[in-house]
mmCIF file of C-alpha atoms and ligand atoms in Angstrom:
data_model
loop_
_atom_site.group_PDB
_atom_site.id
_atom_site.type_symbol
_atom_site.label_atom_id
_atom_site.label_comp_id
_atom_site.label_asym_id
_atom_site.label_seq_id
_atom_site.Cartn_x
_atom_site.Cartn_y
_atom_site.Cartn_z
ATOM 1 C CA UNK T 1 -9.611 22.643 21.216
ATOM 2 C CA UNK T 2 -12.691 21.642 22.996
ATOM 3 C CA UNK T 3 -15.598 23.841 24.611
ATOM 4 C CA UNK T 4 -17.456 21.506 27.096
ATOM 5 C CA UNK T 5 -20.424 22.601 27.801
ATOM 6 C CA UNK T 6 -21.842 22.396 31.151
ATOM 7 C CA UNK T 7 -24.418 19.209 31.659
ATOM 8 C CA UNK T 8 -27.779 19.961 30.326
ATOM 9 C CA UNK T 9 -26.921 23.446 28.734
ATOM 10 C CA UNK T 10 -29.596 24.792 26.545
ATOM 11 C CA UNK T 11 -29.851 24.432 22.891
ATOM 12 C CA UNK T 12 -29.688 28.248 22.777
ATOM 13 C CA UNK T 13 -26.120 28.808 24.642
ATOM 14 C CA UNK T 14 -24.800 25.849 22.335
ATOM 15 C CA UNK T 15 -26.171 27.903 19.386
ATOM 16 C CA UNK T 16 -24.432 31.117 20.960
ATOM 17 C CA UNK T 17 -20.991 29.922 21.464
ATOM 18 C CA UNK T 18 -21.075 27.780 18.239
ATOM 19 C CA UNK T 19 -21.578 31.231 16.190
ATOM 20 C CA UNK T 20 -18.834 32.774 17.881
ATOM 21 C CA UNK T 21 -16.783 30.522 16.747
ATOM 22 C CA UNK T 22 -18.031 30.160 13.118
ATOM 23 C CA UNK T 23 -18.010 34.147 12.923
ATOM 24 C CA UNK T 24 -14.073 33.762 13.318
ATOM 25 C CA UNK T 25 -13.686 31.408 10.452
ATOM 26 C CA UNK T 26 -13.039 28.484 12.318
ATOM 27 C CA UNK T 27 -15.252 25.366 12.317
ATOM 28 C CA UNK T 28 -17.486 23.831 15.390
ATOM 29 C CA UNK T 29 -18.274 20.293 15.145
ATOM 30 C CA UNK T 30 -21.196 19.051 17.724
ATOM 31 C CA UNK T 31 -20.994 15.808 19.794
ATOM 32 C CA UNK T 32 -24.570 16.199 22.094
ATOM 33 C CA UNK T 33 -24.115 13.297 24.863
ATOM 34 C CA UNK T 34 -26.916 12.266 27.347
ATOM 35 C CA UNK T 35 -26.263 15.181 29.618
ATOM 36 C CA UNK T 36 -22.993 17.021 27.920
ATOM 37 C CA UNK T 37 -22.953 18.452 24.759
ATOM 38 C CA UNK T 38 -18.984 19.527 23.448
ATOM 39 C CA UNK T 39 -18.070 21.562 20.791
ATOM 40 C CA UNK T 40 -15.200 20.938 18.729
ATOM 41 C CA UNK T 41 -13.474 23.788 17.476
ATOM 42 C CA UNK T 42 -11.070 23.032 13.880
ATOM 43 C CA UNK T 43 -8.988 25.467 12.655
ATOM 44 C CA UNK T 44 -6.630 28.449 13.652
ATOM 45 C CA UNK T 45 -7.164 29.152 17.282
ATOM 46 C CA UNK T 46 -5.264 32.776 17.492
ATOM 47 C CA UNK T 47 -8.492 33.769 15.816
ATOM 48 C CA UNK T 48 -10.162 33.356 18.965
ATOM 49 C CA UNK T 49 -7.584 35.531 20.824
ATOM 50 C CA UNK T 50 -9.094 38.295 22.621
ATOM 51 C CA UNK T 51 -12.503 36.528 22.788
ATOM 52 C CA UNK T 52 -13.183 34.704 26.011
ATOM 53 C CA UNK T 53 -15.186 31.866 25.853
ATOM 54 C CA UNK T 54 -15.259 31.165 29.139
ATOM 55 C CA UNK T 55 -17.454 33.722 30.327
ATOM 56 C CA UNK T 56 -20.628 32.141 28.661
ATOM 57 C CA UNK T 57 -22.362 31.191 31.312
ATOM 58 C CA UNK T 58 -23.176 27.366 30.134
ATOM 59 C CA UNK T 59 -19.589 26.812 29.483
ATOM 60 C CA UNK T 60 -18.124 24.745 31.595
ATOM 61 C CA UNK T 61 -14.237 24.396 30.490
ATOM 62 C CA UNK T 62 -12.201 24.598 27.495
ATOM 63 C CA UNK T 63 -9.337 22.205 26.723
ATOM 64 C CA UNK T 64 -6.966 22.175 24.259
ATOM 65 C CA UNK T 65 -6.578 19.165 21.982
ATOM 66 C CA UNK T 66 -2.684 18.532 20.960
ATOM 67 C CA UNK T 67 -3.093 15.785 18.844
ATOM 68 C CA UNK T 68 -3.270 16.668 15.442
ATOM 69 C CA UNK T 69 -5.732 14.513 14.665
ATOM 70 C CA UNK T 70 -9.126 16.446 15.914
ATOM 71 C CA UNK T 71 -12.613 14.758 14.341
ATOM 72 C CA UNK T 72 -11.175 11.336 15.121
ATOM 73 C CA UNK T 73 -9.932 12.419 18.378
ATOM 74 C CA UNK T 74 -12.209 11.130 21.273
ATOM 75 C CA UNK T 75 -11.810 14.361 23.330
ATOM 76 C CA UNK T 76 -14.106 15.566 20.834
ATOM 77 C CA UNK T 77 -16.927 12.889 20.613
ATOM 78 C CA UNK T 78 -16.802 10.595 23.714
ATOM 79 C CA UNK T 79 -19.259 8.685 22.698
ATOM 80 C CA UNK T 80 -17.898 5.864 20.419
ATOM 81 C CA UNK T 81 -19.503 6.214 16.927
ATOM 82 C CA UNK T 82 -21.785 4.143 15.237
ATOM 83 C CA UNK T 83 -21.181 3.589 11.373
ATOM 84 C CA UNK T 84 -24.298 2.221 9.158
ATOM 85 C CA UNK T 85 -23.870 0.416 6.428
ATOM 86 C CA UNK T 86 -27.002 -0.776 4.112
ATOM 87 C CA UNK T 87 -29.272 -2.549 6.933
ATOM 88 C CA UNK T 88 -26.293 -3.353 9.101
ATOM 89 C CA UNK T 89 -24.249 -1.234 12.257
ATOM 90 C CA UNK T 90 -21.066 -1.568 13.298
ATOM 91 C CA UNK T 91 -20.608 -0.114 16.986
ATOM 92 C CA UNK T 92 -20.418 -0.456 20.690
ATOM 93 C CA UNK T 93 -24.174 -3.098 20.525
ATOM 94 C CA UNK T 94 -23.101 -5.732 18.012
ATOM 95 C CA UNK T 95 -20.365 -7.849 16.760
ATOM 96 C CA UNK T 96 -19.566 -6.966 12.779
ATOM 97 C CA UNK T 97 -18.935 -10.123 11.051
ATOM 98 C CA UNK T 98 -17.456 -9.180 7.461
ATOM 99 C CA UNK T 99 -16.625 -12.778 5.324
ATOM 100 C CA UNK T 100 -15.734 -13.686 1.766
ATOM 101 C CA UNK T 101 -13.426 -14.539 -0.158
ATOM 102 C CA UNK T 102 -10.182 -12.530 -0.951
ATOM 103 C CA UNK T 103 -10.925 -12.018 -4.160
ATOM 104 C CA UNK T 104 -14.150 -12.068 -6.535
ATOM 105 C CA UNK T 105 -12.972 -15.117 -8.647
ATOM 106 C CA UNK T 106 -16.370 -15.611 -10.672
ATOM 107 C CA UNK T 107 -20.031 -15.029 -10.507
ATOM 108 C CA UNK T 108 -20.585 -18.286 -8.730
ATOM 109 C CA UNK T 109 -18.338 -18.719 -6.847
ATOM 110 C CA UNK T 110 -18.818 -15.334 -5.257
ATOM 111 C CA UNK T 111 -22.812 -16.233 -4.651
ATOM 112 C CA UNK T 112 -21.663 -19.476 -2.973
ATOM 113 C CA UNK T 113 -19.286 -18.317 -0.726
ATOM 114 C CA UNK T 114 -21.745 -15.073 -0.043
ATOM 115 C CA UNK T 115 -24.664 -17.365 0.674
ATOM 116 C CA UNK T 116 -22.875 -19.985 3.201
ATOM 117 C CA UNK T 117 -21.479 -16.332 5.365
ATOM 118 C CA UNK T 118 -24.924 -15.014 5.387
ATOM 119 C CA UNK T 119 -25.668 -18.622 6.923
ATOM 120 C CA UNK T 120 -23.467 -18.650 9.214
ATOM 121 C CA UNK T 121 -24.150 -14.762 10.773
ATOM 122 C CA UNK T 122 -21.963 -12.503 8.887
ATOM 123 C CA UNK T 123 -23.639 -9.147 7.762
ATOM 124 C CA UNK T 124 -21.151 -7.869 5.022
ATOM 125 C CA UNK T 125 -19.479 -9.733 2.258
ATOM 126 C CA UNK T 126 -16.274 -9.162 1.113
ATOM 127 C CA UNK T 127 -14.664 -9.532 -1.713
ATOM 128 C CA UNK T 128 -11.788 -7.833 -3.779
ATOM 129 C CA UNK T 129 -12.236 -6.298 -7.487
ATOM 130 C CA UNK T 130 -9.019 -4.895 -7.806
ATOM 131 C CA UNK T 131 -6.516 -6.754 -6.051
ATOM 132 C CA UNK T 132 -3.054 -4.589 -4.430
ATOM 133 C CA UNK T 133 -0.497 -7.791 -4.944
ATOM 134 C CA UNK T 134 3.014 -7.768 -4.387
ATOM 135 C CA UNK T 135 3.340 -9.309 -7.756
ATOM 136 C CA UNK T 136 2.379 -7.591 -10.972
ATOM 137 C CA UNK T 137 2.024 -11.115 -12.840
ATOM 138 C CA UNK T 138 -0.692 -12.407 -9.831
ATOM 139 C CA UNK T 139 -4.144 -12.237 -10.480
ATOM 140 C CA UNK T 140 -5.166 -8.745 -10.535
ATOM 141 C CA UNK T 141 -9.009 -9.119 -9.898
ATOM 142 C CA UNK T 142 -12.107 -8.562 -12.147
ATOM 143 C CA UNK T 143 -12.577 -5.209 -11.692
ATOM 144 C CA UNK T 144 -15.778 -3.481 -12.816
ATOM 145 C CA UNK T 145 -17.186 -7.063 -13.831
ATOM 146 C CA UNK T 146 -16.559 -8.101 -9.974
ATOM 147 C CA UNK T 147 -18.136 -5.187 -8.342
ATOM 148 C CA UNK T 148 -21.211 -6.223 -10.344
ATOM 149 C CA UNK T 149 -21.317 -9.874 -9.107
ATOM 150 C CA UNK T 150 -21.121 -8.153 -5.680
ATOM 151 C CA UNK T 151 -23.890 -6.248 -6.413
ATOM 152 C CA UNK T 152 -26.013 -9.069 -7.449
ATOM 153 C CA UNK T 153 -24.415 -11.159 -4.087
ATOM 154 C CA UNK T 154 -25.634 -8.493 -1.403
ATOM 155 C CA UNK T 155 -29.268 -8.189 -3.403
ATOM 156 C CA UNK T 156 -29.523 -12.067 -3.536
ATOM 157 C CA UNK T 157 -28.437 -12.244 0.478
ATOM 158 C CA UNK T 158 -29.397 -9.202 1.894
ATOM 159 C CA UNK T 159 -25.687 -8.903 3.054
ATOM 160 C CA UNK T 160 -24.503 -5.540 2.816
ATOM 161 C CA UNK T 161 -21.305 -5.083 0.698
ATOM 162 C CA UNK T 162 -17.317 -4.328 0.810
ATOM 163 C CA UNK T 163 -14.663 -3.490 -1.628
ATOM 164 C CA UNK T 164 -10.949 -2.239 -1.818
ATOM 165 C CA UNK T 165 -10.518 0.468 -3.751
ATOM 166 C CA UNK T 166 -6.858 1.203 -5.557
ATOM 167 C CA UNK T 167 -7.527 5.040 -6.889
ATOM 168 C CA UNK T 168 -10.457 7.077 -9.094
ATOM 169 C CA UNK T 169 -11.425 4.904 -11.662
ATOM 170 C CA UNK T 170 -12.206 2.184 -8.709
ATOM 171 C CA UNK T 171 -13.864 4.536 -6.365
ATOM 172 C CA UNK T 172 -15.964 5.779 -9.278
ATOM 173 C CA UNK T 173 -16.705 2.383 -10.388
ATOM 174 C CA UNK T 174 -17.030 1.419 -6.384
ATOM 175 C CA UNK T 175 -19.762 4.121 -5.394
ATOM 176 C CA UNK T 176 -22.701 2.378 -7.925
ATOM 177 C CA UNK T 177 -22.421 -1.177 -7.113
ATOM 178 C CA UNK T 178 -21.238 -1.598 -3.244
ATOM 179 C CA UNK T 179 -22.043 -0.590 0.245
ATOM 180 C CA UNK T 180 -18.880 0.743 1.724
ATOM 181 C CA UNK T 181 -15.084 0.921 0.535
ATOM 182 C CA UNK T 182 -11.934 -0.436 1.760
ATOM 183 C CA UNK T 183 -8.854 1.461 1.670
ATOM 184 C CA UNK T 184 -5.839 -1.252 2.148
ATOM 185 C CA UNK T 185 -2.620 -1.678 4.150
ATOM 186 C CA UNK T 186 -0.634 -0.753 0.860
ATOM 187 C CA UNK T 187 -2.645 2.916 0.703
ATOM 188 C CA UNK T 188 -3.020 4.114 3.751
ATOM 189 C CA UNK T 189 -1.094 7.124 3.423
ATOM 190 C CA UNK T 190 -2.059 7.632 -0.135
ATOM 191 C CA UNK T 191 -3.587 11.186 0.635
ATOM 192 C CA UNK T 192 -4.937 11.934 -2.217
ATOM 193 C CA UNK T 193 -7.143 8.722 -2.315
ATOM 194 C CA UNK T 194 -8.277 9.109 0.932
ATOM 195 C CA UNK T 195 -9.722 12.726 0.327
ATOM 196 C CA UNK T 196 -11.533 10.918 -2.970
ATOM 197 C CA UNK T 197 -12.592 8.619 -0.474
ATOM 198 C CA UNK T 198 -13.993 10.971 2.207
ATOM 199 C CA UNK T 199 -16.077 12.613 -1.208
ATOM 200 C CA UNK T 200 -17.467 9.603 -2.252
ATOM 201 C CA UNK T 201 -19.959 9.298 -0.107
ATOM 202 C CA UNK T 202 -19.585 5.779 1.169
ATOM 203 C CA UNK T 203 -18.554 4.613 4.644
ATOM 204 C CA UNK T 204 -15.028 3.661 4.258
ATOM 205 C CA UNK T 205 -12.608 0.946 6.085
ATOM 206 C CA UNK T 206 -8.977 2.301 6.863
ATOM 207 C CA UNK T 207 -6.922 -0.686 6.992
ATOM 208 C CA UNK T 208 -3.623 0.216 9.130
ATOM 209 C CA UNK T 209 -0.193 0.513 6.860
ATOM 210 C CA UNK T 210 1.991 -2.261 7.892
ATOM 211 C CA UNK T 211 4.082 -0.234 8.936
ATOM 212 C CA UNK T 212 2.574 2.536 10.469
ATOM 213 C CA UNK T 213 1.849 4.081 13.839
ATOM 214 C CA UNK T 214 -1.083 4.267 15.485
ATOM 215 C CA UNK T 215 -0.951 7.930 15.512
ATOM 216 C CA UNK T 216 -0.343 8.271 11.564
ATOM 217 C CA UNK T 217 -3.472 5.688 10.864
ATOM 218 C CA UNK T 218 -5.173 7.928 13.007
ATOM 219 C CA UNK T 219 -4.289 11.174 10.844
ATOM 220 C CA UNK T 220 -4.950 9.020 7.737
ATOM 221 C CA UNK T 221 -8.337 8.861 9.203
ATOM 222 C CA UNK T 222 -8.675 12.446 9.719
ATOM 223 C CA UNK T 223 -7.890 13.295 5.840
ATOM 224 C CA UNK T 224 -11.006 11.139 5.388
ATOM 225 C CA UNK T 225 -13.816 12.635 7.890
ATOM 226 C CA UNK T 226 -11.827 16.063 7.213
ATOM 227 C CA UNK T 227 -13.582 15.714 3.795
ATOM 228 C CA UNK T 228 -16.764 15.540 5.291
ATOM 229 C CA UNK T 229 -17.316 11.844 5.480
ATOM 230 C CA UNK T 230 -17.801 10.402 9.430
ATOM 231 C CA UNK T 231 -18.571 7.045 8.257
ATOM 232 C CA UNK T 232 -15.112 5.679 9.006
ATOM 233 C CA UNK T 233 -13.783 2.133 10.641
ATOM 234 C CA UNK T 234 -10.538 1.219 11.462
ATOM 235 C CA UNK T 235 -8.835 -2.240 10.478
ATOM 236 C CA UNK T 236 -5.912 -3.530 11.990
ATOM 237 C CA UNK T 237 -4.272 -6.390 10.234
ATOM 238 C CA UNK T 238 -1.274 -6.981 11.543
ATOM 239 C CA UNK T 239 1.802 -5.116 10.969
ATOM 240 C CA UNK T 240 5.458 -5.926 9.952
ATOM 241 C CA UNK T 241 7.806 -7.191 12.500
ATOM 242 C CA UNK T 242 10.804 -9.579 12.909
ATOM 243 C CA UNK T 243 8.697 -11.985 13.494
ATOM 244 C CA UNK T 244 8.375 -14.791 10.478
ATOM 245 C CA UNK T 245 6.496 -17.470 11.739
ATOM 246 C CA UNK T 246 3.055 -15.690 10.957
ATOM 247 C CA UNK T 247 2.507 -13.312 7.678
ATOM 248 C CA UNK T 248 2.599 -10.233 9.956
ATOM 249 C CA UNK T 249 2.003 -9.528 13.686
ATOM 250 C CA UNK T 250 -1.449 -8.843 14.915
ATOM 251 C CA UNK T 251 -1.082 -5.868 17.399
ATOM 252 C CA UNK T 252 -4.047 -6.760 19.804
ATOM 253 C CA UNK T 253 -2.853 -4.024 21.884
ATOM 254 C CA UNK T 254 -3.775 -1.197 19.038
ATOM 255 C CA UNK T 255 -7.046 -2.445 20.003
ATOM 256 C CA UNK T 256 -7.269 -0.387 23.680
ATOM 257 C CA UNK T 257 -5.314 2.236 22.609
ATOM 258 C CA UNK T 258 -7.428 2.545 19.500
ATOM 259 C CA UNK T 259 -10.546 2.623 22.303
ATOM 260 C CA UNK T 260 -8.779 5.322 24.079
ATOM 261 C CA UNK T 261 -7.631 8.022 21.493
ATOM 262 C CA UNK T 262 -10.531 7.752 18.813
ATOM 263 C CA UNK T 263 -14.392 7.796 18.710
ATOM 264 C CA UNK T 264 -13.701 5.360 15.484
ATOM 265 C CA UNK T 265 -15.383 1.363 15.359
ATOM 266 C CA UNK T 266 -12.670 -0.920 15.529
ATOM 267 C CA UNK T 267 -12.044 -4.037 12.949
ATOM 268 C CA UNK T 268 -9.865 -6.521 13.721
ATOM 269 C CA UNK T 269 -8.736 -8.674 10.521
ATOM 270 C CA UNK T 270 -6.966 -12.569 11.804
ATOM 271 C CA UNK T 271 -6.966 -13.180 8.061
ATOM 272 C CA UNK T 272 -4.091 -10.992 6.535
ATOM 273 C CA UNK T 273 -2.605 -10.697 10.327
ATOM 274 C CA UNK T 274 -1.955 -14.503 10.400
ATOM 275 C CA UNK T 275 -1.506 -15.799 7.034
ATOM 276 C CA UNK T 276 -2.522 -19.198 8.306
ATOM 277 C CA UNK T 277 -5.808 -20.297 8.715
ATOM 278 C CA UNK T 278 -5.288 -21.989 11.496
ATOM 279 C CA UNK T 279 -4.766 -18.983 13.989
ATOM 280 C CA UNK T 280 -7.650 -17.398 12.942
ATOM 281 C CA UNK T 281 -9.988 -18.828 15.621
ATOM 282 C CA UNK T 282 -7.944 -18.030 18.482
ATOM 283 C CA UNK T 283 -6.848 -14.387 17.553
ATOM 284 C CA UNK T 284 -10.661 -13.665 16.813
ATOM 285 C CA UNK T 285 -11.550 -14.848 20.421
ATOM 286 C CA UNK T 286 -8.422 -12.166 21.300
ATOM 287 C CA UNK T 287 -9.742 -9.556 19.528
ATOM 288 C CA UNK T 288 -13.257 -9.940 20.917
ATOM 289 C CA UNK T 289 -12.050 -10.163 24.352
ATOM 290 C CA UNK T 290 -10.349 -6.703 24.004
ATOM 291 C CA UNK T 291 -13.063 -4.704 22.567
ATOM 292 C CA UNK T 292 -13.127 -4.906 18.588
ATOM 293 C CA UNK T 293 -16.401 -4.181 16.940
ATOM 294 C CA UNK T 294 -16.160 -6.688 14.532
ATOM 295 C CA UNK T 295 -13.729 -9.231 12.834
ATOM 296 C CA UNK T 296 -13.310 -9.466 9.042
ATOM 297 C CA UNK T 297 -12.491 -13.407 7.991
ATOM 298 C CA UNK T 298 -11.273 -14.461 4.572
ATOM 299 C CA UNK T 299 -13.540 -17.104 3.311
ATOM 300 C CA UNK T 300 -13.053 -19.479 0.220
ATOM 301 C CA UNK T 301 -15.498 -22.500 -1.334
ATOM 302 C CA UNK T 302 -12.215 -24.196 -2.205
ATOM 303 C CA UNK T 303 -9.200 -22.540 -0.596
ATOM 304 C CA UNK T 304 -6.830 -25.042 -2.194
ATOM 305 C CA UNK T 305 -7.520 -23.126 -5.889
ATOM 306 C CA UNK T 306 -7.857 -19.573 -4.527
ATOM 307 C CA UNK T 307 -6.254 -17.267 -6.766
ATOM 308 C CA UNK T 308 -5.282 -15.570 -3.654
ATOM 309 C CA UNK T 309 -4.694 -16.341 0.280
ATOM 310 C CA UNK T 310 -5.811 -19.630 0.015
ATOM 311 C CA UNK T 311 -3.673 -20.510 2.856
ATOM 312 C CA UNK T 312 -5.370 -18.224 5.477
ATOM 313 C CA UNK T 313 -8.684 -18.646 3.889
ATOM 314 C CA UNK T 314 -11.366 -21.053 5.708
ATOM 315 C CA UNK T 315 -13.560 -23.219 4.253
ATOM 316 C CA UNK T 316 -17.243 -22.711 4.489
ATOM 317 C CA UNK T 317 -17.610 -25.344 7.333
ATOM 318 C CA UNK T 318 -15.080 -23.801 8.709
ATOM 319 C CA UNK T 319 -16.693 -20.322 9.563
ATOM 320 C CA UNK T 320 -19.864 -21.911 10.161
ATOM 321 C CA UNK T 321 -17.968 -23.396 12.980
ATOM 322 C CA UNK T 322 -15.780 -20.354 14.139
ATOM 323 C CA UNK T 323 -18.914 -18.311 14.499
ATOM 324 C CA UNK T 324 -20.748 -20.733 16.335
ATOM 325 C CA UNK T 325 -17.401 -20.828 18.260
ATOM 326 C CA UNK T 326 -17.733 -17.368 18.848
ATOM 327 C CA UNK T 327 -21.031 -16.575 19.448
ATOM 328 C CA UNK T 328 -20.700 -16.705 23.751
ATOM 329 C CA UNK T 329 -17.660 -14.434 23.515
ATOM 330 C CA UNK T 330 -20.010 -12.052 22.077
ATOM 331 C CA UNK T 331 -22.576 -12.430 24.547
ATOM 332 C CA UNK T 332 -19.813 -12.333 27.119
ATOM 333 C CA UNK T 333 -18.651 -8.755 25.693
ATOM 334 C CA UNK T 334 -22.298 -7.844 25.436
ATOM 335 C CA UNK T 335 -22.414 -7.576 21.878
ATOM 336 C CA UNK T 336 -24.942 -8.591 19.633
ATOM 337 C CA UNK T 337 -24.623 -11.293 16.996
HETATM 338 C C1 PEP N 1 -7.691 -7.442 1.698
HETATM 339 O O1 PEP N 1 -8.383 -7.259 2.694
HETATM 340 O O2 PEP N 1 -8.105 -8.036 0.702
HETATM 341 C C2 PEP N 1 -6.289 -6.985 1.678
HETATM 342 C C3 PEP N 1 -5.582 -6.920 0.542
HETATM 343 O O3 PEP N 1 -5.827 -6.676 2.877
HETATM 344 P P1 PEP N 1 -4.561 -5.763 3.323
HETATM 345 O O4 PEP N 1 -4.715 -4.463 2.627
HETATM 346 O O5 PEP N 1 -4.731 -5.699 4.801
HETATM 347 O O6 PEP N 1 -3.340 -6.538 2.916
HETATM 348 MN MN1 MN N 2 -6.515 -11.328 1.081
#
């Protein structure tokens, strides 16, 4: 449930209702607006039975949250968040632009490809270490060895830095050299990584399951900030359908409902949604148009030998000229980029 406190209420009624609830064992997360500050309460509410909360003078109403999701939930932080990573935000003010390659192939070719994105506007690099594919004979990824080229790529650039993470030995390895983690499409109901993940201490990217629901990405978020961690961003990228004309189906319309049920930034990945590079342009103008906070855009100095997603990968001219493409949908969404 919610306590919404009435606009302006003091620091000290906040303070009184807030130990209330804590004295009952539950948990009372703050969201302080402008002019409303509401309380979100976690945990078993028949401990509050018998104690009316109401009759706190700066208490204005309480309503109950159904979903099970509750620190994601927007009822309890209206406001939608703001996640910082390294020097960069992504938020409501700016346009994210995350670009590399799909894997980490080599040291140089990483520094290339991170150099020409940094060029061209984007603010993280991506980049996989340890690779989820479909195949256990495809290239795999460098692993540890990557995540160090990707340190030396966001120190050379300034860019701040992304990778997937597959389990503990990655998110270990994960939390010295890079910036934020990835959980992918393949492990996004993988519970157990997800609570490693909300302990690790970086902000993390929930990429949807290709197959899930909005509402069970959204609880897959919740095991995350549950552990503590409220640095989270949601990716879509496309889920399964009947349709086999592009790799998967980008649901542009998770994009508003995302807006309307969670607090959460909002990704939007053309790359893995498509599968073909040339859609990526006009899905990104799509996805800016309906509210995403950012787009993440597979990037390649050669796509032709890419040891993965070459196809959907674009050349370095290529994104140079998408994001001049889409800087005035930006401006038109007044976003900075
Ligand atoms: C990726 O971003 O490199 C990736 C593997 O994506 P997904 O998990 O969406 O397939
Ligand atoms: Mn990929």
């Amino acid at each position: 449930m919610i306590i919404v406190m009435k606009p302006h209420a003091s620091k000290e009624s906040v303070d009184a209702v807030v130990n209330v609830v804590k004295s009952k064992g539950l948990s009372a997360h703050l969201s302080t607006g402008e002019e409303v500050t509401i309380i979100g309460v976690v945990g078993d509410k028949t401990r509050l039975a018998g104690q009316n909360l109401e009759i706190f003078p700066e208490v204005d109403k309480i309503v109950a949250v159904t979903e099970s999701y509750k620190l994601t939930n927007r009822k309890f932080h209206p406001e939608p968040s703001r996640v910082k990573v390294k020097n960069t935000e992504i938020g409501p003010d700016t346009l994210t632009i995350m670009a590399g390659p799909c894997a980490i192939e080599s040291r140089d070719q990483l520094i290339n490809t991170a150099m020409a994105v940094k060029e061209a506007g984007a603010t993280i690099l991506r980049g996989g270490a340890y690779k989820p594919r479909t195949s256990p004979y495809s290239f795999q990824g460098l692993e540890e060895e990557g995540l160090k080229y990707m340190k030396e790529a966001g120190e050379i650039t300034g860019l701040a830095t992304i990778c997937e993470v597959i389990g503990t030995k990655s998110i270990n390895a994960a939390v010295k050299y890079v910036d934020m983690i990835q959980i992918g499409t393949r492990n996004m109901q993988n519970f157990n990584l997800l609570k490693e993940a909300g302990q690790s201490g970086l902000p993390v990217m929930l990429k949807r399951g290709m197959s899930a629901t909005i509402d069970e990405w959204l609880n897959a978020a919740e095991y995350i900030v549950a552990e503590g961690n409220p640095n989270v961003v949601l990716c879509e990228r496309g889920i399964r359908t009947f349709e086999t004309s592009t790799r998967n189906t980008l649901d542009i319309s998770a994009v508003p409902v995302l807006r309307a049920r969670t607090h959460l930034p909002i990704i939007v990945d053309p790359s893995h949604a498509s599968g073909v590079r040339s859609y990526i342009a006009p899905l990104s103008r799509a996805a800016i148009a309906c509210g995403a906070d950012g787009l993440m855009i597979e990037v390649h100095n050669n796509p032709a030998c890419a040891l993965s997603d070459g196809p959907q990968s674009l050349t370095h001219e290529q994104f140079a000229a998408l994001t001049e493409e889409l800087r005035p949908y930006a401006k038109l969404s007044g976003r900075n980029f």
